[in-house]
CSV table of C-alpha atoms and ligand atoms in Angstrom, one decimal:
chain,number,residue,atom,x,y,z
A,709,MET,CA,0.0,-0.2,0.3
A,710,LYS,CA,1.4,3.5,-0.6
A,711,ASN,CA,1.0,5.9,1.8
A,712,ILE,CA,-2.0,8.0,2.6
A,713,ILE,CA,-1.7,11.5,3.5
A,714,LEU,CA,-4.4,13.3,4.9
A,715,ILE,CA,-4.4,17.2,4.2
A,716,GLY,CA,-6.6,20.0,5.0
A,717,PHE,CA,-7.2,23.2,6.9
A,718,MET,CA,-6.1,24.3,10.5
A,719,GLY,CA,-8.9,22.3,13.1
A,720,VAL,CA,-10.5,19.9,10.4
A,721,GLY,CA,-9.5,17.2,12.2
A,722,LYS,CA,-6.5,15.7,10.5
A,723,GLY,CA,-5.5,14.6,14.0
A,724,SER,CA,-8.4,12.9,15.4
A,725,THR,CA,-9.0,11.6,12.2
A,726,ALA,CA,-5.9,9.6,12.1
A,727,ARG,CA,-6.4,8.6,15.4
A,728,GLU,CA,-9.6,6.8,14.4
A,729,ILE,CA,-8.2,5.2,11.1
A,730,VAL,CA,-5.5,3.7,13.4
A,731,LYS,CA,-7.8,2.3,15.7
A,732,GLN,CA,-10.1,0.8,12.6
A,733,SER,CA,-7.0,-0.5,10.4
A,734,GLY,CA,-4.0,-0.8,12.4
A,735,ILE,CA,-2.2,1.1,9.9
A,736,VAL,CA,1.2,3.0,11.7
A,737,ALA,CA,0.8,6.5,11.5
A,738,VAL,CA,3.2,10.1,12.1
A,739,ASP,CA,2.3,13.3,12.2
A,740,THR,CA,4.3,16.1,10.3
A,741,ASP,CA,4.0,18.5,13.5
A,742,ASP,CA,4.9,16.3,15.8
A,743,ILE,CA,8.1,15.3,13.7
A,744,ILE,CA,9.0,19.2,13.4
A,745,GLU,CA,8.7,19.2,16.7
A,746,SER,CA,10.8,16.3,17.6
A,747,MET,CA,13.4,17.3,15.5
A,748,GLU,CA,13.7,21.1,17.3
A,749,ASN,CA,12.9,19.7,20.6
A,750,ARG,CA,10.2,23.0,20.9
A,751,ARG,CA,6.4,23.5,20.4
A,752,ILE,CA,5.6,24.8,16.8
A,753,LYS,CA,4.3,28.2,18.6
A,754,LYS,CA,7.5,28.7,19.9
A,755,ILE,CA,9.3,28.1,16.5
A,756,PHE,CA,7.0,30.5,14.7
A,757,GLU,CA,7.8,32.7,17.9
A,758,GLU,CA,11.6,32.3,17.4
A,759,ASP,CA,12.6,31.8,13.7
A,760,GLY,CA,9.3,32.9,11.8
A,761,GLU,CA,7.4,31.1,9.4
A,762,ALA,CA,9.7,30.7,6.4
A,763,TYR,CA,12.1,28.8,8.9
A,764,PHE,CA,9.0,26.3,9.6
A,765,ARG,CA,8.2,26.0,6.3
A,766,ASP,CA,12.0,24.5,5.4
A,767,LEU,CA,11.6,22.0,8.3
A,768,GLU,CA,8.4,20.8,6.4
A,769,LYS,CA,10.4,20.7,3.0
A,770,ARG,CA,13.0,18.6,4.4
A,771,VAL,CA,10.3,16.4,6.8
A,772,ALA,CA,8.7,15.6,3.2
A,773,LEU,CA,11.4,14.8,1.3
A,774,TRP,CA,12.4,12.4,4.1
A,775,LEU,CA,9.2,11.0,4.1
A,776,GLN,CA,9.4,10.3,0.3
A,777,LYS,CA,12.7,8.7,0.6
A,778,SER,CA,11.7,6.7,3.9
A,779,VAL,CA,8.3,6.0,4.9
A,780,GLU,CA,6.1,3.4,3.4
A,781,ASN,CA,2.7,1.9,4.2
A,782,THR,CA,1.7,4.8,6.5
A,783,LEU,CA,-0.9,7.3,7.4
A,784,ILE,CA,0.9,10.7,7.5
A,785,SER,CA,-1.1,13.3,9.0
A,786,THR,CA,0.1,17.0,7.8
A,787,GLY,CA,-0.2,20.6,9.1
A,788,GLY,CA,-2.7,22.7,7.5
A,789,GLY,CA,0.1,24.6,5.4
A,790,PHE,CA,2.3,21.0,4.6
A,791,TYR,CA,-0.1,20.3,1.2
A,792,LYS,CA,2.6,23.0,-0.8
A,793,VAL,CA,5.9,20.8,-0.8
A,794,SER,CA,6.7,20.3,-4.1
A,795,ASN,CA,7.0,16.9,-3.5
A,796,LEU,CA,3.8,16.0,-1.8
A,797,LYS,CA,2.5,13.4,-4.6
A,798,LYS,CA,5.3,11.8,-4.6
A,799,ILE,CA,5.0,10.5,-0.7
A,800,GLY,CA,1.6,8.8,-1.4
A,801,LYS,CA,-2.2,9.2,-1.9
A,802,VAL,CA,-3.4,12.5,-0.7
A,803,VAL,CA,-6.7,12.9,1.0
A,804,LEU,CA,-8.6,16.5,1.3
A,805,LEU,CA,-10.4,16.5,4.7
A,806,ASP,CA,-13.0,19.2,3.3
A,807,SER,CA,-15.3,21.4,5.2
A,808,SER,CA,-16.4,25.2,5.5
A,809,PHE,CA,-14.8,27.3,7.1
A,810,ASP,CA,-17.8,28.2,9.5
A,811,GLY,CA,-18.0,24.4,10.2
A,812,ILE,CA,-14.1,24.4,11.0
A,813,TYR,CA,-14.7,27.1,13.4
A,814,LYS,CA,-17.2,25.5,15.2
A,815,ARG,CA,-15.9,22.3,15.6
A,816,ILE,CA,-12.9,24.2,17.2
A,817,LYS,CA,-15.1,26.3,19.3
A,818,ASN,CA,-17.1,23.5,20.6
A,819,HIS,CA,-13.9,21.3,21.6
A,820,PRO,CA,-13.6,21.1,25.2
A,821,ASN,CA,-10.2,22.4,24.7
A,822,ALA,CA,-11.2,25.0,22.5
A,823,GLU,CA,-8.5,27.8,24.1
A,824,LYS,CA,-5.7,25.5,23.7
A,825,LYS,CA,-6.4,24.6,20.3
A,826,LEU,CA,-6.6,28.4,19.1
A,827,LYS,CA,-3.6,29.3,21.1
A,828,LYS,CA,-1.2,26.6,19.7
A,829,ARG,CA,-1.9,27.8,16.1
A,830,PRO,CA,-0.1,30.9,15.4
A,831,LEU,CA,-1.9,31.3,12.5
A,832,PHE,CA,-5.7,30.9,13.9
A,833,LYS,CA,-5.1,34.2,16.2
A,834,GLU,CA,-7.2,36.6,14.2
A,835,ILE,CA,-10.2,34.8,12.8
A,836,ALA,CA,-10.6,37.4,9.7
A,837,LYS,CA,-6.9,36.2,8.9
A,838,ALA,CA,-8.0,32.5,9.1
A,839,LYS,CA,-10.5,33.1,6.8
A,840,GLU,CA,-8.9,34.8,4.1
A,841,LEU,CA,-5.7,32.0,4.5
A,842,TYR,CA,-9.0,29.7,4.2
A,843,LYS,CA,-10.1,30.9,1.2
A,844,GLN,CA,-6.9,31.5,-0.6
A,845,ARG,CA,-6.1,27.7,0.0
A,846,LEU,CA,-9.1,25.9,-0.4
A,847,PRO,CA,-8.6,25.6,-4.7
A,848,GLU,CA,-5.3,24.7,-4.2
A,849,TYR,CA,-6.0,21.5,-1.5
A,850,LYS,CA,-8.8,20.6,-4.1
A,851,LYS,CA,-6.0,20.7,-7.1
A,852,VAL,CA,-3.5,18.6,-5.3
A,853,ALA,CA,-6.3,16.0,-3.5
A,854,ASP,CA,-6.7,12.6,-5.0
A,855,ILE,CA,-9.7,11.9,-2.4
A,856,ILE,CA,-12.1,14.8,-1.4
A,857,ILE,CA,-13.9,13.8,1.9
A,858,ASP,CA,-16.7,16.1,3.4
A,859,VAL,CA,-16.1,15.8,6.8
A,860,GLU,CA,-18.9,18.3,7.7
A,861,GLY,CA,-21.5,17.1,10.3
A,862,LYS,CA,-19.9,13.6,9.7
A,863,SER,CA,-18.5,11.6,13.1
A,864,VAL,CA,-15.1,10.5,13.1
A,865,GLU,CA,-16.1,6.8,12.6
A,866,LYS,CA,-17.7,7.4,9.2
A,867,ILE,CA,-15.5,9.8,8.1
A,868,ALA,CA,-12.3,7.2,8.9
A,869,SER,CA,-14.3,4.5,7.2
A,870,GLU,CA,-15.1,6.5,4.4
A,871,ILE,CA,-11.2,7.1,3.7
A,872,LEU,CA,-10.2,3.4,4.3
A,873,LYS,CA,-12.7,2.4,1.7
A,874,LYS,CA,-11.7,4.7,-0.7
A,875,VAL,CA,-7.5,4.4,-0.5
A,876,LYS,CA,-8.4,0.5,-1.0
A,877,LYS,CA,-9.9,1.1,-4.8
B,1010,S3P,C1,-0.4,25.6,9.6
B,1010,S3P,C2,-1.3,24.3,10.6
B,1010,S3P,C3,-0.6,23.7,11.4
B,1010,S3P,C4,1.0,23.7,11.7
B,1010,S3P,C5,1.3,25.3,11.6
B,1010,S3P,C6,1.1,25.9,10.2
B,1010,S3P,C7,-0.9,25.8,8.3
B,1010,S3P,O1,-1.3,22.5,12.0
B,1010,S3P,O2,1.4,23.1,11.3
B,1010,S3P,O3,0.9,26.3,12.6
B,1010,S3P,O4,0.0,26.7,7.9
B,1010,S3P,O5,-2.2,25.6,8.1
B,1010,S3P,P1,-2.7,22.0,11.9
B,1010,S3P,O6,-3.4,22.3,10.5
B,1010,S3P,O7,-2.7,20.4,12.7
B,1010,S3P,O8,-3.4,23.1,12.9
């Protein structure tokens, strides 16, 4: 099996979907933000504060090259901007978790850890800016995706099983 790469906007549920796919299938999963935090031994928020976004994007590119060379049969969840790496399609099958901006915002707001979820995401500090970024990225996400899954209003169990069914086809 090729790798499966989950892409989509901040807060759309890439992490929880990945955990549910693992539960349903036993496939091994990694997360690009987690890899970067381990490489740097500091949180994403700190990396943005101390070294800026461009530095973080370079780390994403390094992780993308490593994934392409060294990882197979794996589910890869990604940060919301990871889809821009030039070798994305060479890493595996790209699955977009698709939702409206309002759907994403509601999902974050309704989460018991909402404040923490917003705080750790430097690009979600201002809603207007986040919405602008969403609008700009949506067509780009759709362009790189091999499979698009509409996640709005669906349980994580349903989303995971839909993905597993579609990637096997
Ligand atoms: C980012 C999304 C974040 C994280 C970083 C940048 C983005 O990941 O990689 O803050 O550019 O959309 P999540 O999508 O998991 O929030």
